[in-house]
CSV table of C-alpha atoms in Angstrom, one decimal:
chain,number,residue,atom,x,y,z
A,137,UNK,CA,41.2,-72.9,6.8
A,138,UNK,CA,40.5,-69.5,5.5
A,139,UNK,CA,37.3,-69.5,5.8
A,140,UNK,CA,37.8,-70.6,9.4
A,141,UNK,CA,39.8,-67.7,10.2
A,142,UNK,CA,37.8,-65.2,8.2
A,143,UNK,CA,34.8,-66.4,10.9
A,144,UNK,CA,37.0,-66.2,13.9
A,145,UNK,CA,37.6,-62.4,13.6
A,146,UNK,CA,34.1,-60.9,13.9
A,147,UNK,CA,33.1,-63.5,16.9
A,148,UNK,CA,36.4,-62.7,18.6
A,149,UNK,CA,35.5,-59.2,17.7
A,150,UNK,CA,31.6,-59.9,19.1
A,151,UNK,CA,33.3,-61.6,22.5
A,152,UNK,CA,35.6,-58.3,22.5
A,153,UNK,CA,32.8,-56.1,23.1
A,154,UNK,CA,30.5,-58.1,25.4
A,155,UNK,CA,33.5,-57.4,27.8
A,156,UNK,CA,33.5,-54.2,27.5
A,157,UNK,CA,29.6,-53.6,27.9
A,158,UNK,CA,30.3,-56.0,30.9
A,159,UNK,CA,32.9,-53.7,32.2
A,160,UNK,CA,30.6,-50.7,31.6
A,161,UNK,CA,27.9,-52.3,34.0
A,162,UNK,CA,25.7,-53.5,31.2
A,163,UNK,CA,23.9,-57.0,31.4
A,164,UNK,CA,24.1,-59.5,28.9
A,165,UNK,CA,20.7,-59.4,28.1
A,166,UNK,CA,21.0,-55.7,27.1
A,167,UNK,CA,24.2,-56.3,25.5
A,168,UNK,CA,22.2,-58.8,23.5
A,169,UNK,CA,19.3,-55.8,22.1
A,170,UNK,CA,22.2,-53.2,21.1
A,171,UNK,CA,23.5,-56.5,18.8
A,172,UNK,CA,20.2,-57.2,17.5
A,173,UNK,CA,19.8,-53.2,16.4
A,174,UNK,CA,17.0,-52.5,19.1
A,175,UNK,CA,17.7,-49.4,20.9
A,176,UNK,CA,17.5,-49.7,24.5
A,177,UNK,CA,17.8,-45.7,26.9
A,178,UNK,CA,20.7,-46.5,29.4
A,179,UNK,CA,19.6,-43.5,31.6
A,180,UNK,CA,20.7,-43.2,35.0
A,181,UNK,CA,17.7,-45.1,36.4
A,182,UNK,CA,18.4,-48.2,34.2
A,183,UNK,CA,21.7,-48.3,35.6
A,184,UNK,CA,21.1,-48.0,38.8
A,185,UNK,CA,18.9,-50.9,38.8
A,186,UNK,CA,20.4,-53.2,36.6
A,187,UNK,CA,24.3,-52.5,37.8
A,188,UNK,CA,25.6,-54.6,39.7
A,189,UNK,CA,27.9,-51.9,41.1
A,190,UNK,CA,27.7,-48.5,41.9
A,191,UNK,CA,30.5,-46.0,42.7
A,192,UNK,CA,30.0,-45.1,46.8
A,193,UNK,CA,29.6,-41.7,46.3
A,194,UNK,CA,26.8,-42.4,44.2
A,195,UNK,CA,25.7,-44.6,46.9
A,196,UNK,CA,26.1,-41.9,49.2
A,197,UNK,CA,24.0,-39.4,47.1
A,198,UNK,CA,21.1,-41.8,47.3
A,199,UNK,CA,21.0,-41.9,50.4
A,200,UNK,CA,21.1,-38.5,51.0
A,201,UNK,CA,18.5,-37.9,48.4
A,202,UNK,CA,16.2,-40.8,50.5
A,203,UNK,CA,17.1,-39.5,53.8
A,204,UNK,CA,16.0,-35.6,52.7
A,205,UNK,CA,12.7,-37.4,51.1
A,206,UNK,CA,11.2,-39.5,54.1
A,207,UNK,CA,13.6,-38.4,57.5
A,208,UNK,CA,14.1,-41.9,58.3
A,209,UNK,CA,17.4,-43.0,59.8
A,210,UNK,CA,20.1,-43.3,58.0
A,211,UNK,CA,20.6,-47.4,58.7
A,212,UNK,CA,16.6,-47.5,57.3
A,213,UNK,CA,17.5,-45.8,54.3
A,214,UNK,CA,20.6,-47.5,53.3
A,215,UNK,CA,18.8,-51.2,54.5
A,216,UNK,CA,15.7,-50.0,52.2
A,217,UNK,CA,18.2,-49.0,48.7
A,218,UNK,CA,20.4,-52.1,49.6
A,219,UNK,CA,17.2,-54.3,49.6
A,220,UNK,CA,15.7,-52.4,46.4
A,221,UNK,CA,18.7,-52.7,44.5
A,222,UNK,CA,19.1,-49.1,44.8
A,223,UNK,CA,16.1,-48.0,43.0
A,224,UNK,CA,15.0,-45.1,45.1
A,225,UNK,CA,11.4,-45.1,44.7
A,226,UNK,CA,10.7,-49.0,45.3
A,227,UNK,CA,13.3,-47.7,48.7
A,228,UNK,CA,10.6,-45.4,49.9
A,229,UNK,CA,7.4,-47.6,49.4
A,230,UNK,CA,9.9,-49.9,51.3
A,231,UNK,CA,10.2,-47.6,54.2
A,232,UNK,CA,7.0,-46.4,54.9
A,233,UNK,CA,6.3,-50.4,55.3
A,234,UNK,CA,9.4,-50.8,57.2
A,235,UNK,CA,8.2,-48.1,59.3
A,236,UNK,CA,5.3,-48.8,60.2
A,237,UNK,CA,6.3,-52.2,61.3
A,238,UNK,CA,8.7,-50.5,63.7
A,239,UNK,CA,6.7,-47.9,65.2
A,240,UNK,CA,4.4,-50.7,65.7
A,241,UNK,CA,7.5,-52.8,67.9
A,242,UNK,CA,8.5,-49.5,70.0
A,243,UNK,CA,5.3,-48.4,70.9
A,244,UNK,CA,5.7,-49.6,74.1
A,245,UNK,CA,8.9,-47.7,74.9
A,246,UNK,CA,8.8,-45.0,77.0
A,247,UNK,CA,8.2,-41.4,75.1
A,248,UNK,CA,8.6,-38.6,77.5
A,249,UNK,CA,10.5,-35.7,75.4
A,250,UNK,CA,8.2,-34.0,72.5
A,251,UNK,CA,6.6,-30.5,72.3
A,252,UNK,CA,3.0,-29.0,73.5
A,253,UNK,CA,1.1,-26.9,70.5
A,254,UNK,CA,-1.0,-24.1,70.8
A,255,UNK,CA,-3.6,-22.8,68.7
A,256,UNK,CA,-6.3,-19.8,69.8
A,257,UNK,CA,-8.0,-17.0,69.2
A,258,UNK,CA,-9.0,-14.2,71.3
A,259,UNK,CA,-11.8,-16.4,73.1
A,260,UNK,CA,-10.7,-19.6,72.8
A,261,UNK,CA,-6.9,-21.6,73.0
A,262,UNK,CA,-6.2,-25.5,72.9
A,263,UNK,CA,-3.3,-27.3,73.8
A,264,UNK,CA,-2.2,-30.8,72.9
A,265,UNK,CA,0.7,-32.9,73.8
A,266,UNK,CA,2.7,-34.7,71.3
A,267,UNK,CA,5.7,-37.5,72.9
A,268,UNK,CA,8.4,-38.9,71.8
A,269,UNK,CA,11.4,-40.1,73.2
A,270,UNK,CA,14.6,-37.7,73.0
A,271,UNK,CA,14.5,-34.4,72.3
A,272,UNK,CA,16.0,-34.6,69.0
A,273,UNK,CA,13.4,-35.7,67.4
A,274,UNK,CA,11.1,-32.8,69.1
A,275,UNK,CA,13.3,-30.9,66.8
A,276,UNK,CA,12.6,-32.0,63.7
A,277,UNK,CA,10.4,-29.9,60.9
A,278,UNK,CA,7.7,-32.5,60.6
A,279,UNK,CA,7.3,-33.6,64.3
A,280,UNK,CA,7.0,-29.9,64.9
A,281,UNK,CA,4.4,-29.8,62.0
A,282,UNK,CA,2.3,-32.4,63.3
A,283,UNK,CA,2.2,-31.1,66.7
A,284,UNK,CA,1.1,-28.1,65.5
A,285,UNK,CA,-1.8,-29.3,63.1
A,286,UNK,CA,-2.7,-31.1,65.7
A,287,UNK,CA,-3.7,-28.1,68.3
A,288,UNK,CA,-5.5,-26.2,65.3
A,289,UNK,CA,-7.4,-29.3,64.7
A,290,UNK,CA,-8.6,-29.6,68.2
A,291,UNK,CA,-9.3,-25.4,68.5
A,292,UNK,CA,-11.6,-26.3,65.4
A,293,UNK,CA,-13.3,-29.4,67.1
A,294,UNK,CA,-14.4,-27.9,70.0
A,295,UNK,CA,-17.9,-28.4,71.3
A,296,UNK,CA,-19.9,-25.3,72.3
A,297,UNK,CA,-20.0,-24.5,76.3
A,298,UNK,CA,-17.5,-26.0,77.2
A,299,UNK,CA,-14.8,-23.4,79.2
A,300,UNK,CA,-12.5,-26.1,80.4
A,301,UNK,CA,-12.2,-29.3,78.4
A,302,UNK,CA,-9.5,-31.8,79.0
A,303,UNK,CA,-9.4,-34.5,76.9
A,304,UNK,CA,-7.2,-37.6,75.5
A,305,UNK,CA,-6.1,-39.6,72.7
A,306,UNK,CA,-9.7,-41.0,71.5
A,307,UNK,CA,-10.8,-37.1,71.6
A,308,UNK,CA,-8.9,-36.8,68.4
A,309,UNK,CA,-7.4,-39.7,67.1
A,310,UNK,CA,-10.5,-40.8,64.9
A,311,UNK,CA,-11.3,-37.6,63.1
A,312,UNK,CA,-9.7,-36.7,59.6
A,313,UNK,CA,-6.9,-34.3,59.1
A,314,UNK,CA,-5.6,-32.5,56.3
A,315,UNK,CA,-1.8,-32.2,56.3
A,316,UNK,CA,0.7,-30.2,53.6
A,317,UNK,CA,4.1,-31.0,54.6
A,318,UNK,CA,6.6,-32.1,51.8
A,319,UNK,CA,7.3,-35.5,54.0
A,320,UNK,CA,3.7,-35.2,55.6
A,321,UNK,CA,0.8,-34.6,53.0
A,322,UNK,CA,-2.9,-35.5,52.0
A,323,UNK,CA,-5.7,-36.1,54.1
A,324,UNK,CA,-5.5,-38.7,57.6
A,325,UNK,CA,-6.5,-39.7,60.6
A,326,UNK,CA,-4.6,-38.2,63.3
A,327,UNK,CA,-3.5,-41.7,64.7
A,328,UNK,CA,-2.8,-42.4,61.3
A,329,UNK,CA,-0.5,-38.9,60.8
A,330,UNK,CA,1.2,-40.0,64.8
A,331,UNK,CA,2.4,-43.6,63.0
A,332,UNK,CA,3.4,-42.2,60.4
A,333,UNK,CA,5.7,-39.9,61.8
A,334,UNK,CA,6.9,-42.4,64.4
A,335,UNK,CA,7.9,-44.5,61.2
A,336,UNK,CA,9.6,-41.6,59.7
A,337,UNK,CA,11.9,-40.5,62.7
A,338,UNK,CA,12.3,-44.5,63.9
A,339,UNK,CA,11.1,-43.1,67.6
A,340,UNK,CA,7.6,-44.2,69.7
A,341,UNK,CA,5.5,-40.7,68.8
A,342,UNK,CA,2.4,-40.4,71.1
A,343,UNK,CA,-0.5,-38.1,71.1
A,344,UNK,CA,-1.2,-38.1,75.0
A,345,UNK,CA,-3.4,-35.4,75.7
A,346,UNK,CA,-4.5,-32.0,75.5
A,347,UNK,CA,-6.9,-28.8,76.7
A,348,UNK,CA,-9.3,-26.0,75.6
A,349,UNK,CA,-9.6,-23.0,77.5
A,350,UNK,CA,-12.0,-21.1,76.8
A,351,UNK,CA,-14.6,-18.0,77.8
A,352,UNK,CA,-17.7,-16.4,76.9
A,353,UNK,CA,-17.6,-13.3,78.6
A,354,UNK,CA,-16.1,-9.9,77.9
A,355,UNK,CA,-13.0,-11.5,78.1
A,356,UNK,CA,-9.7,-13.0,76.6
A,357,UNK,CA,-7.8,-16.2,76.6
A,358,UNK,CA,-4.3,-15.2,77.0
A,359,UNK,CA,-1.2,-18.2,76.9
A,360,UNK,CA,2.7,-18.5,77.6
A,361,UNK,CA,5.1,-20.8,76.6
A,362,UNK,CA,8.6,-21.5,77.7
A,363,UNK,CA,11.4,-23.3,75.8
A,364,UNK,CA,9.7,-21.9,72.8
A,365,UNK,CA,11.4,-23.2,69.5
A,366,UNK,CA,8.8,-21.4,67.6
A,367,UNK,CA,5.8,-19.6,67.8
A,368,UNK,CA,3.3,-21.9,69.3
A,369,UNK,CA,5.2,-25.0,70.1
A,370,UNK,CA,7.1,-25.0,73.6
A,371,UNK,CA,8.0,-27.3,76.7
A,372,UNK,CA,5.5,-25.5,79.3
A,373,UNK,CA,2.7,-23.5,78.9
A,374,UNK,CA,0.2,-21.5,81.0
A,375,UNK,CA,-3.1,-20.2,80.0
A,376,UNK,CA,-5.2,-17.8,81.6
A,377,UNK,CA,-9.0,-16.1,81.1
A,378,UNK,CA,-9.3,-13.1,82.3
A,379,UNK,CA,-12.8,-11.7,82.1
A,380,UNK,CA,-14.5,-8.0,82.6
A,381,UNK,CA,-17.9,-7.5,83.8
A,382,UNK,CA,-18.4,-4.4,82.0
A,383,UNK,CA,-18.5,-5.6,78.2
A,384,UNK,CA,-17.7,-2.2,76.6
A,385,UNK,CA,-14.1,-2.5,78.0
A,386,UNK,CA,-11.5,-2.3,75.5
A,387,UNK,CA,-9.6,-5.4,75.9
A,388,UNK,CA,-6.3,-4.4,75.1
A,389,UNK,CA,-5.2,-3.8,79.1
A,390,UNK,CA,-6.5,-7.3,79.6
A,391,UNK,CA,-4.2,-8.7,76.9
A,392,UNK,CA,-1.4,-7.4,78.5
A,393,UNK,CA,-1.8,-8.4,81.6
A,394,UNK,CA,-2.8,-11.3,80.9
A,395,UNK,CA,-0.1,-12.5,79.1
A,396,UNK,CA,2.2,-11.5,82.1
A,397,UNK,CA,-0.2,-13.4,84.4
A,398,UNK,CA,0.1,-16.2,81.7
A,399,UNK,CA,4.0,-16.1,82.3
A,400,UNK,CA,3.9,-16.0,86.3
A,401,UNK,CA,2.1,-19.5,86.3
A,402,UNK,CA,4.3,-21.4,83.8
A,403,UNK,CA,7.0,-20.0,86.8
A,404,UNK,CA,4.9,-20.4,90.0
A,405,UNK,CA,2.7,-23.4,89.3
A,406,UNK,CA,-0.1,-22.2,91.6
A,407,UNK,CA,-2.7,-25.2,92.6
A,408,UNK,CA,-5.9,-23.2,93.4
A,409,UNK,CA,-7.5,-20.3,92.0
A,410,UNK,CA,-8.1,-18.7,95.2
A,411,UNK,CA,-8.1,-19.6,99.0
A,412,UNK,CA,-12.1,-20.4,99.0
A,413,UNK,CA,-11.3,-23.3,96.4
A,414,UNK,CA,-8.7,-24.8,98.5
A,415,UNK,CA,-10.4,-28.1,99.3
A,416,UNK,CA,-11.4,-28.3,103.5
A,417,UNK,CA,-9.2,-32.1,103.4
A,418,UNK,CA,-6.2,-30.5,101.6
A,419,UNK,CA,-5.9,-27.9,104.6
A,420,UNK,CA,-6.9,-30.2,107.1
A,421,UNK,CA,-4.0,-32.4,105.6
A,422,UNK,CA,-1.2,-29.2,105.3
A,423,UNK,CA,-2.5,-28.0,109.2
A,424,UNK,CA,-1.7,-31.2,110.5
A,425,UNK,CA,1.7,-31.8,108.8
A,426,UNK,CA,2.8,-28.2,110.0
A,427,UNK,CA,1.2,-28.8,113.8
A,428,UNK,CA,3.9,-32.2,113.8
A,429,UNK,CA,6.5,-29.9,112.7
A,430,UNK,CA,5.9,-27.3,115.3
A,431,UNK,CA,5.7,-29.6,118.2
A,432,UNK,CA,9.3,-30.6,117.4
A,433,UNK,CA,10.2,-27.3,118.7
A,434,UNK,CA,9.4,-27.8,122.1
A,435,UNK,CA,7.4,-24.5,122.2
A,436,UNK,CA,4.2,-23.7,124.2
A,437,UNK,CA,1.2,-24.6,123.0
A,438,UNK,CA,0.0,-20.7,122.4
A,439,UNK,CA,3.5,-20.7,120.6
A,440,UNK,CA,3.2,-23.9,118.1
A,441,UNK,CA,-0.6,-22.3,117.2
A,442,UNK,CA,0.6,-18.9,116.0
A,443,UNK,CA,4.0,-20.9,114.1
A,444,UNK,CA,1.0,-23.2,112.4
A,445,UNK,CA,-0.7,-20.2,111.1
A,446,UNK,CA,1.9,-18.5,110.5
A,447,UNK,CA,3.3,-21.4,107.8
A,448,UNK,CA,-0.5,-22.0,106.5
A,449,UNK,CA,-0.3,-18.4,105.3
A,450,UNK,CA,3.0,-19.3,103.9
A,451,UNK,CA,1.4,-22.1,102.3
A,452,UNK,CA,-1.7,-20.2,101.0
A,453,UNK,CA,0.9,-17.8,98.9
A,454,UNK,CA,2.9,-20.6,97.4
A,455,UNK,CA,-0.3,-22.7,95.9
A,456,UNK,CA,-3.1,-20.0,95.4
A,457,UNK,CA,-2.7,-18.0,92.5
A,458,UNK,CA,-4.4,-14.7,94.2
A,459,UNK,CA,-2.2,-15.2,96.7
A,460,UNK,CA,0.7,-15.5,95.0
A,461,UNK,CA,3.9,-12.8,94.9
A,462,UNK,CA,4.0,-11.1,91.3
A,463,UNK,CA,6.9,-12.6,89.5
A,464,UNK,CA,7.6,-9.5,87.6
A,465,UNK,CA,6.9,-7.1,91.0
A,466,UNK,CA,7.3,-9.4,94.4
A,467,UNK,CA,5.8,-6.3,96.6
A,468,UNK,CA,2.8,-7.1,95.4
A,469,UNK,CA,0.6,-10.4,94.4
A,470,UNK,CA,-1.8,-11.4,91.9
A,471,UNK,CA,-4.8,-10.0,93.8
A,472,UNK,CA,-3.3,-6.7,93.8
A,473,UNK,CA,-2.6,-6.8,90.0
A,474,UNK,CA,-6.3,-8.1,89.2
A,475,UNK,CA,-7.4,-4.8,91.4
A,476,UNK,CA,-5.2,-2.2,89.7
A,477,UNK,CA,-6.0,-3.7,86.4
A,478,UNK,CA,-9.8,-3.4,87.7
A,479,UNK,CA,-9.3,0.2,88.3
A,480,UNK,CA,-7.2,1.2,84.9
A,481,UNK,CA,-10.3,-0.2,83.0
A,482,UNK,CA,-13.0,1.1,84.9
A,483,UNK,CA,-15.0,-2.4,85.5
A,484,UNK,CA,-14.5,-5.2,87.7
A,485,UNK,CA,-12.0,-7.7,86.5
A,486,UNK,CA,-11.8,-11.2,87.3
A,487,UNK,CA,-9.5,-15.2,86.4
A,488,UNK,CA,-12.2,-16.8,84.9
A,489,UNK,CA,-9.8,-20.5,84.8
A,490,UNK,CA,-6.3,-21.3,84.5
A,491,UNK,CA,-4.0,-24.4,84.0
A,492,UNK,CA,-0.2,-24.7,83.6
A,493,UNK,CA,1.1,-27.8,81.6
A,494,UNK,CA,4.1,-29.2,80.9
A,495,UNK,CA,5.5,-32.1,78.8
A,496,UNK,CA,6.3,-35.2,80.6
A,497,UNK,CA,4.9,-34.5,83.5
A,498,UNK,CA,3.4,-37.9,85.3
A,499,UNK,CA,5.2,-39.8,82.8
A,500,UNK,CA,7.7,-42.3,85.1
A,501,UNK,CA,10.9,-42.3,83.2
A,502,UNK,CA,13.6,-45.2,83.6
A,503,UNK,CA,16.3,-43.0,84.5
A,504,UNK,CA,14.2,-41.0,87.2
A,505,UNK,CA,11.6,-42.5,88.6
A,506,UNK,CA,11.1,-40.2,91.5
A,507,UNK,CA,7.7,-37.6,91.7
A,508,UNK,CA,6.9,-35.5,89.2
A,509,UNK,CA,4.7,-32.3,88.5
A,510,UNK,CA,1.0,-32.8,88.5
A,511,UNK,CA,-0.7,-33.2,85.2
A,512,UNK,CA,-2.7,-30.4,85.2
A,513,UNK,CA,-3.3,-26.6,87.5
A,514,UNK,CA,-6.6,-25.8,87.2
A,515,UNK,CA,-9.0,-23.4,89.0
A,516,UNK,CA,-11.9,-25.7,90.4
């Protein structure tokens, strides 16, 4: 009987502290090593994994930590450390599967919001347009990143003789691109680097297209962007070549006003380069809508000629950049800038191409499915 009791002690002892490493968060296979004498580290990752609770604001922090790693959506991370047990790094391999899967599902949703990139130099610029589908995620550090890389990329890519190149998603999708982002880094495809972000910000991301400007004669490439969150990265551009036949001209004078010039057609979105590359059927077409107007008026016929005219001139100054009223100094128009600027630099001065561009535009939203701006204003 004594013996008996003498034994009963150390296992009730034994059973004592198995429900305290229980109550500590300690399985009992672990429980079973510290009896044995074999040292096991109980660091912070062991418990994380092997705990069958955690405390919520160390649940919290995870998240946080996960969130600040891969800027997926807070319901992605939490799904991913629920489904991983909380172990943080098999929660990220988790989401970069998870996210991909996804972008995969809502490609087919309708991205109209992003940002266009430029990148130049003083001959050349390229613009690209990068979609997604709210403008919050336009916002973010590594959509802005990408969108950026991207327009350097396609300033590098660019085949020689080529002055006006538009181009679309196979132009660039295929090639290789380096990235150094801390949630974007190593070396891609550029489809590749567009899923991948798509997966991180759970929205449909779409390269859609972009342009290169460029000139080879004694001449700049100037550019303006509006709704400009940073340098290079805006919601409307508008790029310009201005060209000097004289090629010992300083360019300096050009930059300026071309910049300004640059400005005016993000603000006037001109069709045409001049009157002479207005199209005979796109006249034809604007004569005969404004001779039905006229003879509404009940006019002579003498009249209704001189009104037709009258409003074709009209016409000419609201789609011809040459013809256009200055937006910094409506008492003159772009003709009369080209020929004082002409005369400060002592050589002929000429718009060698131009285009204005401007996210969205053509895309048919669901809420507003009405016209939109054309895709593209370039001289002919």
């Amino acid at each position: 009987m004594a013996w008996g009791q003498g034994v009963r002690k150390p296992v009730l002892g034994l059973l004592f502290r198995a429900q305290q490493q229980a109550a500590r968060g300690y399985s009992s296979s672990s429980f079973q090593t510290r009896v044995l004498g074999t040292h096991v580290p109980q660091n912070d990752m062991f418990h994380r994994r092997f705990s069958s609770q955690m405390s919520s604001s160390e649940q919290m922090n995870l998240i946080k930590q996960l969130r600040e790693r891969t800027s997926a959506p807070i319901k992605d991370v939490k799904a991913s450390l629920v489904s991983c047990n909380w172990d943080i790094e098999a929660a990220q391999k988790d989401l970069r599967k998870r996210g991909v899967v996804l972008a995969a599902k809502k490609s087919s949703r309708t991205a109209a919001e992003g940002l266009l990139a430029i990148a130049q130099d003083e001959k050349r610029a390229a613009v690209i347009e990068l979609n997604c589908e709210t403008d919050f995620v336009a916002r973010n550090d590594v959509f802005q990143y990408l969108a950026s890389s991207m327009a350097k990329m396609a300033l590098s890519a660019q085949g020689p003789g080529q002055l006006f190149l538009p181009f679309g998603p196979e132009y660039l999708e295929n090639m290789s691109i380096k990235l150094d982002h801390p949630k974007l880094s190593g070396e891609t495809t550029v489809l590749s680097a567009v899923t991948e972000v798509a997966a991180m910000v759970g929205e449909n991301v779409k390269f859609r297209r972009g342009f290169i400007l460029s000139t080879t004669a004694h001449g700049v490439v100037s550019s303006y962007l509006h709704t400009c969150p940073q340098p290079g990265l805006g919601r409307i551009a508008g790029l310009v070549a201005l060209e000097a036949e004289d090629s010992s001209v300083s360019l300096d004078a050009l930059k300026t006003v071309g910049s300004s010039i640059a400005m005016h057609i993000v603000a006037t979105k001109p069709l045409f380069l001049s009157k002479e590359l207005v199209s005979a059927a796109a006249v034809e077409n604007e004569r005969e809508i404004l001779r039905t107007q006229a003879e509404s008026s009940g006019k002579s016929q003498m009249a209704m000629d001189k009104m037709v005219e009258g409003r074709l001139r009209k016409y000419f100054e609201e789609v011809v950049l040459m013809e256009q009223k200055y937006v910094l100094n409506d008492s003159t128009n772009i003709k009369a800038v080209l020929n004082d600027l002409s005369k400060e630099v002592g050589s002929k001065v000429t718009i060698g191409n131009f285009f204005r561009m401007q996210v969205g535009e053509g895309i048919e939203r669901p809420e507003a499915a009405d016209g939109s701006e054309p895709i593209a204003h370039a001289a002919a």
